[in-house]
Amino acid sequence: MTTIGRRAVLGGLAALAAAPARAHHGWGNYDAGTALAFEGPVLVSKYENPHGEVEMMHEGRRWTCTLAPPFRMQARGLPPEDIAVGKVVRVVGYPSRVRDAEMRVERIVVAGKTVELR
C-alpha cells in the first residue's frame, strides 16, 4: 500500500471513530443566556441513553426537550412513568443555537415535584 493509500485508510478510520462523538451534541450548543419555561402534556417520551427526551407543544410548535441520562433522572426521583405520554409537565431550560424548537431542560416539574436535571 502506498503512503497516500495508508493515509486515506487512516483518515477514514479516524472519521468513523469520531462519528459517535459528532452525533451527540455538546451543551455549548445551547443559549444559557436565554431561559425558556413552558407547560403542557407530553406528546412523546423517550427514557433512554444517552439522554431522555420529551416532545411538547409551545407557541404552536412541537419542541424536543432534551433531558438528563436515565440513571440521573432515576437517581433524582424522576421515573419513566412521571414523563409518560399525556402527563402534564413544566420544563425550564435553554434553547438550542443550532436546532430549531429544541431545548436543554435544566429542571422539570411533575405533579408539583421539581426535579433538577443538571
Short mmCIF file of N, CA and C in Angstrom, two decimals:
data_model
loop_
_atom_site.label_atom_id
_atom_site.label_comp_id
_atom_site.label_asym_id
_atom_site.label_seq_id
_atom_site.Cartn_x
_atom_site.Cartn_y
_atom_site.Cartn_z
N MET A 1 0.85 -1.17 0.00
CA MET A 1 0.00 0.00 0.00
C MET A 1 0.90 1.24 0.00
N THR A 2 0.52 2.20 -0.78
CA THR A 2 1.31 3.44 -0.88
C THR A 2 1.09 4.31 0.36
N THR A 3 1.95 5.29 0.53
CA THR A 3 1.81 6.22 1.65
C THR A 3 0.48 6.96 1.56
N ILE A 4 0.09 7.35 0.35
CA ILE A 4 -1.19 8.06 0.16
C ILE A 4 -2.34 7.13 0.52
N GLY A 5 -2.25 5.87 0.13
CA GLY A 5 -3.30 4.90 0.45
C GLY A 5 -3.43 4.69 1.95
N ARG A 6 -2.28 4.56 2.62
CA ARG A 6 -2.31 4.39 4.08
C ARG A 6 -2.94 5.60 4.75
N ARG A 7 -2.58 6.78 4.28
CA ARG A 7 -3.15 8.00 4.86
C ARG A 7 -4.67 8.05 4.65
N ALA A 8 -5.11 7.64 3.48
CA ALA A 8 -6.55 7.64 3.20
C ALA A 8 -7.28 6.67 4.12
N VAL A 9 -6.72 5.48 4.32
CA VAL A 9 -7.33 4.49 5.21
C VAL A 9 -7.35 5.00 6.64
N LEU A 10 -6.24 5.54 7.10
CA LEU A 10 -6.17 6.06 8.47
C LEU A 10 -7.13 7.24 8.66
N GLY A 11 -7.20 8.10 7.68
CA GLY A 11 -8.13 9.22 7.75
C GLY A 11 -9.58 8.75 7.82
N GLY A 12 -9.91 7.73 7.03
CA GLY A 12 -11.27 7.16 7.05
C GLY A 12 -11.59 6.55 8.40
N LEU A 13 -10.64 5.82 8.96
CA LEU A 13 -10.85 5.22 10.28
C LEU A 13 -11.03 6.28 11.36
N ALA A 14 -10.25 7.34 11.28
CA ALA A 14 -10.38 8.43 12.25
C ALA A 14 -11.76 9.08 12.14
N ALA A 15 -12.25 9.26 10.94
CA ALA A 15 -13.58 9.85 10.74
C ALA A 15 -14.66 8.95 11.31
N LEU A 16 -14.54 7.64 11.11
CA LEU A 16 -15.51 6.71 11.67
C LEU A 16 -15.49 6.73 13.19
N ALA A 17 -14.34 6.80 13.77
CA ALA A 17 -14.21 6.83 15.23
C ALA A 17 -14.84 8.10 15.80
N ALA A 18 -14.77 9.19 15.07
CA ALA A 18 -15.30 10.46 15.56
C ALA A 18 -16.81 10.58 15.36
N ALA A 19 -17.41 9.75 14.51
CA ALA A 19 -18.83 9.88 14.20
C ALA A 19 -19.73 9.82 15.42
N PRO A 20 -19.54 8.88 16.37
CA PRO A 20 -20.41 8.88 17.54
C PRO A 20 -20.31 10.17 18.35
N ALA A 21 -19.14 10.74 18.46
CA ALA A 21 -18.98 11.98 19.21
C ALA A 21 -19.71 13.12 18.52
N ARG A 22 -19.68 13.14 17.20
CA ARG A 22 -20.37 14.18 16.45
C ARG A 22 -21.88 14.02 16.57
N ALA A 23 -22.37 12.79 16.68
CA ALA A 23 -23.81 12.54 16.74
C ALA A 23 -24.41 13.05 18.04
N HIS A 24 -23.65 13.06 19.12
CA HIS A 24 -24.14 13.57 20.39
C HIS A 24 -23.70 15.01 20.54
N HIS A 25 -24.66 15.92 20.58
CA HIS A 25 -24.35 17.35 20.61
C HIS A 25 -23.82 17.77 21.97
N GLY A 26 -22.99 18.78 21.98
CA GLY A 26 -22.45 19.31 23.23
C GLY A 26 -23.37 20.34 23.84
N TRP A 27 -23.23 20.56 25.13
CA TRP A 27 -24.08 21.53 25.81
C TRP A 27 -23.75 22.96 25.40
N GLY A 28 -22.62 23.20 24.78
CA GLY A 28 -22.28 24.53 24.30
C GLY A 28 -23.18 25.00 23.17
N ASN A 29 -23.96 24.09 22.60
CA ASN A 29 -24.88 24.44 21.52
C ASN A 29 -26.18 25.07 22.04
N TYR A 30 -26.28 25.27 23.34
CA TYR A 30 -27.49 25.83 23.92
C TYR A 30 -27.22 27.23 24.46
N ASP A 31 -28.19 28.11 24.35
CA ASP A 31 -28.06 29.51 24.76
C ASP A 31 -28.42 29.66 26.23
N ALA A 32 -27.42 29.53 27.11
CA ALA A 32 -27.65 29.62 28.56
C ALA A 32 -28.06 31.02 29.00
N GLY A 33 -27.98 31.98 28.12
CA GLY A 33 -28.41 33.34 28.44
C GLY A 33 -29.89 33.58 28.20
N THR A 34 -30.57 32.61 27.64
CA THR A 34 -32.00 32.73 27.33
C THR A 34 -32.74 31.57 27.96
N ALA A 35 -33.42 31.82 29.06
CA ALA A 35 -34.18 30.77 29.74
C ALA A 35 -35.59 30.67 29.13
N LEU A 36 -36.03 29.45 28.94
CA LEU A 36 -37.38 29.17 28.47
C LEU A 36 -38.10 28.37 29.54
N ALA A 37 -39.40 28.56 29.65
CA ALA A 37 -40.22 27.76 30.55
C ALA A 37 -41.59 27.62 29.91
N PHE A 38 -42.07 26.40 29.84
CA PHE A 38 -43.43 26.19 29.38
C PHE A 38 -43.98 24.89 29.95
N GLU A 39 -45.30 24.77 29.88
CA GLU A 39 -46.00 23.64 30.48
C GLU A 39 -46.98 23.07 29.49
N GLY A 40 -47.17 21.76 29.56
CA GLY A 40 -48.13 21.11 28.71
C GLY A 40 -48.02 19.60 28.80
N PRO A 41 -48.87 18.92 28.06
CA PRO A 41 -48.83 17.46 28.07
C PRO A 41 -47.65 16.93 27.24
N VAL A 42 -47.11 15.83 27.69
CA VAL A 42 -46.03 15.14 26.97
C VAL A 42 -46.65 14.44 25.76
N LEU A 43 -46.11 14.71 24.58
CA LEU A 43 -46.59 14.09 23.34
C LEU A 43 -45.80 12.83 22.99
N VAL A 44 -44.50 12.86 23.26
CA VAL A 44 -43.59 11.73 23.02
C VAL A 44 -42.64 11.69 24.21
N SER A 45 -42.35 10.49 24.69
CA SER A 45 -41.42 10.34 25.81
C SER A 45 -40.40 9.27 25.49
N LYS A 46 -39.12 9.61 25.69
CA LYS A 46 -38.01 8.66 25.47
C LYS A 46 -37.15 8.66 26.73
N TYR A 47 -37.16 7.56 27.44
CA TYR A 47 -36.38 7.41 28.67
C TYR A 47 -35.25 6.45 28.32
N GLU A 48 -34.26 6.97 27.58
CA GLU A 48 -33.20 6.11 27.04
C GLU A 48 -31.89 6.87 26.95
N ASN A 49 -30.80 6.13 26.80
CA ASN A 49 -29.47 6.72 26.64
C ASN A 49 -29.28 7.24 25.23
N PRO A 50 -28.49 8.28 25.02
CA PRO A 50 -27.61 8.89 26.01
C PRO A 50 -28.32 9.86 26.95
N HIS A 51 -29.54 10.27 26.61
CA HIS A 51 -30.33 11.14 27.49
C HIS A 51 -31.78 11.00 27.11
N GLY A 52 -32.66 11.29 28.06
CA GLY A 52 -34.08 11.24 27.79
C GLY A 52 -34.55 12.44 26.99
N GLU A 53 -35.74 12.32 26.47
CA GLU A 53 -36.36 13.42 25.73
C GLU A 53 -37.86 13.37 25.92
N VAL A 54 -38.48 14.52 25.88
CA VAL A 54 -39.93 14.61 25.75
C VAL A 54 -40.20 15.59 24.63
N GLU A 55 -41.31 15.40 23.97
CA GLU A 55 -41.76 16.36 22.97
C GLU A 55 -43.04 16.99 23.49
N MET A 56 -43.11 18.31 23.32
CA MET A 56 -44.25 19.09 23.80
C MET A 56 -44.55 20.21 22.81
N MET A 57 -45.75 20.74 22.88
CA MET A 57 -46.12 21.89 22.06
C MET A 57 -45.89 23.17 22.86
N HIS A 58 -45.35 24.19 22.18
CA HIS A 58 -45.16 25.52 22.78
C HIS A 58 -45.28 26.55 21.68
N GLU A 59 -46.21 27.48 21.87
CA GLU A 59 -46.46 28.56 20.91
C GLU A 59 -46.65 28.03 19.50
N GLY A 60 -47.43 26.96 19.39
CA GLY A 60 -47.79 26.40 18.08
C GLY A 60 -46.71 25.56 17.42
N ARG A 61 -45.61 25.31 18.13
CA ARG A 61 -44.53 24.49 17.57
C ARG A 61 -44.27 23.30 18.46
N ARG A 62 -43.89 22.20 17.84
CA ARG A 62 -43.54 20.99 18.59
C ARG A 62 -42.07 21.08 18.99
N TRP A 63 -41.79 21.03 20.29
CA TRP A 63 -40.45 21.16 20.83
C TRP A 63 -39.90 19.82 21.28
N THR A 64 -38.62 19.60 21.01
CA THR A 64 -37.89 18.47 21.57
C THR A 64 -37.18 18.99 22.80
N CYS A 65 -37.47 18.40 23.94
CA CYS A 65 -36.91 18.83 25.22
C CYS A 65 -35.93 17.76 25.69
N THR A 66 -34.64 18.06 25.62
CA THR A 66 -33.58 17.12 25.96
C THR A 66 -33.39 17.09 27.47
N LEU A 67 -33.49 15.90 28.04
CA LEU A 67 -33.41 15.71 29.48
C LEU A 67 -32.05 15.14 29.87
N ALA A 68 -31.91 14.70 31.09
CA ALA A 68 -30.67 14.08 31.59
C ALA A 68 -30.64 12.59 31.19
N PRO A 69 -29.50 11.93 31.39
CA PRO A 69 -29.45 10.48 31.17
C PRO A 69 -30.40 9.77 32.14
N PRO A 70 -30.93 8.61 31.74
CA PRO A 70 -31.88 7.89 32.60
C PRO A 70 -31.37 7.62 34.02
N PHE A 71 -30.08 7.24 34.17
CA PHE A 71 -29.58 6.94 35.51
C PHE A 71 -29.68 8.17 36.42
N ARG A 72 -29.45 9.36 35.87
CA ARG A 72 -29.53 10.58 36.67
C ARG A 72 -30.99 10.92 36.99
N MET A 73 -31.87 10.78 36.01
CA MET A 73 -33.29 11.06 36.26
C MET A 73 -33.83 10.13 37.35
N GLN A 74 -33.49 8.85 37.25
CA GLN A 74 -33.94 7.87 38.24
C GLN A 74 -33.39 8.22 39.63
N ALA A 75 -32.10 8.54 39.70
CA ALA A 75 -31.46 8.85 40.98
C ALA A 75 -32.05 10.11 41.63
N ARG A 76 -32.54 11.01 40.81
CA ARG A 76 -33.08 12.27 41.34
C ARG A 76 -34.60 12.25 41.51
N GLY A 77 -35.18 11.07 41.31
CA GLY A 77 -36.61 10.92 41.59
C GLY A 77 -37.54 11.17 40.43
N LEU A 78 -37.07 10.96 39.21
CA LEU A 78 -37.92 11.12 38.03
C LEU A 78 -37.98 9.79 37.27
N PRO A 79 -38.87 8.89 37.67
CA PRO A 79 -39.00 7.61 36.98
C PRO A 79 -39.73 7.78 35.64
N PRO A 80 -39.64 6.80 34.77
CA PRO A 80 -40.25 6.91 33.43
C PRO A 80 -41.74 7.25 33.46
N GLU A 81 -42.47 6.73 34.42
CA GLU A 81 -43.91 6.97 34.44
C GLU A 81 -44.25 8.44 34.72
N ASP A 82 -43.33 9.20 35.31
CA ASP A 82 -43.59 10.62 35.57
C ASP A 82 -43.57 11.46 34.30
N ILE A 83 -42.92 10.96 33.25
CA ILE A 83 -42.88 11.72 31.99
C ILE A 83 -43.54 10.95 30.86
N ALA A 84 -44.48 10.08 31.22
CA ALA A 84 -45.19 9.28 30.22
C ALA A 84 -46.06 10.18 29.34
N VAL A 85 -46.35 9.70 28.15
CA VAL A 85 -47.22 10.43 27.22
C VAL A 85 -48.53 10.78 27.94
N GLY A 86 -48.93 12.04 27.81
CA GLY A 86 -50.16 12.53 28.41
C GLY A 86 -49.96 13.23 29.74
N LYS A 87 -48.85 12.97 30.43
CA LYS A 87 -48.57 13.66 31.69
C LYS A 87 -48.33 15.14 31.41
N VAL A 88 -48.82 16.00 32.28
CA VAL A 88 -48.59 17.43 32.15
C VAL A 88 -47.34 17.77 32.97
N VAL A 89 -46.36 18.37 32.29
CA VAL A 89 -45.10 18.73 32.94
C VAL A 89 -44.77 20.19 32.62
N ARG A 90 -43.93 20.76 33.45
CA ARG A 90 -43.39 22.09 33.20
C ARG A 90 -41.89 21.91 33.04
N VAL A 91 -41.33 22.45 31.97
CA VAL A 91 -39.89 22.36 31.71
C VAL A 91 -39.28 23.75 31.74
N VAL A 92 -38.06 23.82 32.26
CA VAL A 92 -37.31 25.07 32.31
C VAL A 92 -35.92 24.75 31.76
N GLY A 93 -35.48 25.51 30.77
CA GLY A 93 -34.17 25.23 30.19
C GLY A 93 -33.75 26.27 29.18
N TYR A 94 -32.86 25.85 28.29
CA TYR A 94 -32.22 26.75 27.34
C TYR A 94 -32.43 26.28 25.91
N PRO A 95 -32.74 27.21 24.99
CA PRO A 95 -32.96 26.83 23.59
C PRO A 95 -31.65 26.48 22.88
N SER A 96 -31.77 25.62 21.90
CA SER A 96 -30.62 25.25 21.07
C SER A 96 -30.26 26.41 20.15
N ARG A 97 -28.97 26.57 19.93
CA ARG A 97 -28.48 27.56 18.96
C ARG A 97 -28.45 27.00 17.55
N VAL A 98 -28.52 25.66 17.41
CA VAL A 98 -28.34 25.03 16.11
C VAL A 98 -29.56 24.26 15.60
N ARG A 99 -30.44 23.85 16.49
CA ARG A 99 -31.63 23.11 16.07
C ARG A 99 -32.87 23.88 16.48
N ASP A 100 -33.75 24.08 15.53
CA ASP A 100 -34.98 24.79 15.77
C ASP A 100 -35.89 23.98 16.70
N ALA A 101 -36.55 24.66 17.62
CA ALA A 101 -37.53 24.06 18.53
C ALA A 101 -36.94 22.90 19.35
N GLU A 102 -35.73 23.11 19.86
CA GLU A 102 -35.12 22.15 20.78
C GLU A 102 -34.60 22.92 21.97
N MET A 103 -34.70 22.30 23.14
CA MET A 103 -34.17 22.92 24.35
C MET A 103 -33.51 21.88 25.24
N ARG A 104 -32.55 22.34 26.04
CA ARG A 104 -31.90 21.52 27.06
C ARG A 104 -32.61 21.84 28.37
N VAL A 105 -33.22 20.85 28.98
CA VAL A 105 -34.00 21.06 30.19
C VAL A 105 -33.10 21.00 31.42
N GLU A 106 -33.16 22.04 32.23
CA GLU A 106 -32.42 22.11 33.49
C GLU A 106 -33.24 21.54 34.64
N ARG A 107 -34.54 21.81 34.61
CA ARG A 107 -35.41 21.27 35.66
C ARG A 107 -36.77 20.96 35.06
N ILE A 108 -37.45 20.02 35.68
CA ILE A 108 -38.77 19.63 35.24
C ILE A 108 -39.67 19.53 36.47
N VAL A 109 -40.90 19.98 36.33
CA VAL A 109 -41.86 19.92 37.41
C VAL A 109 -42.99 18.99 36.98
N VAL A 110 -43.22 17.96 37.81
CA VAL A 110 -44.26 16.97 37.53
C VAL A 110 -45.11 16.82 38.78
N ALA A 111 -46.41 17.06 38.66
CA ALA A 111 -47.34 16.90 39.79
C ALA A 111 -46.85 17.66 41.03
N GLY A 112 -46.32 18.88 40.81
CA GLY A 112 -45.88 19.71 41.93
C GLY A 112 -44.47 19.38 42.45
N LYS A 113 -43.84 18.35 41.91
CA LYS A 113 -42.48 17.95 42.33
C LYS A 113 -41.48 18.48 41.34
N THR A 114 -40.47 19.24 41.83
CA THR A 114 -39.42 19.78 40.97
C THR A 114 -38.21 18.87 41.03
N VAL A 115 -37.69 18.52 39.84
CA VAL A 115 -36.50 17.68 39.73
C VAL A 115 -35.45 18.45 38.96
N GLU A 116 -34.30 18.66 39.60
CA GLU A 116 -33.15 19.31 38.95
C GLU A 116 -32.41 18.25 38.13
N LEU A 117 -32.21 18.52 36.86
CA LEU A 117 -31.62 17.51 35.97
C LEU A 117 -30.13 17.69 35.75
N ARG A 118 -29.55 18.85 36.01
CA ARG A 118 -28.13 19.07 35.74
C ARG A 118 -27.34 19.16 37.00
#
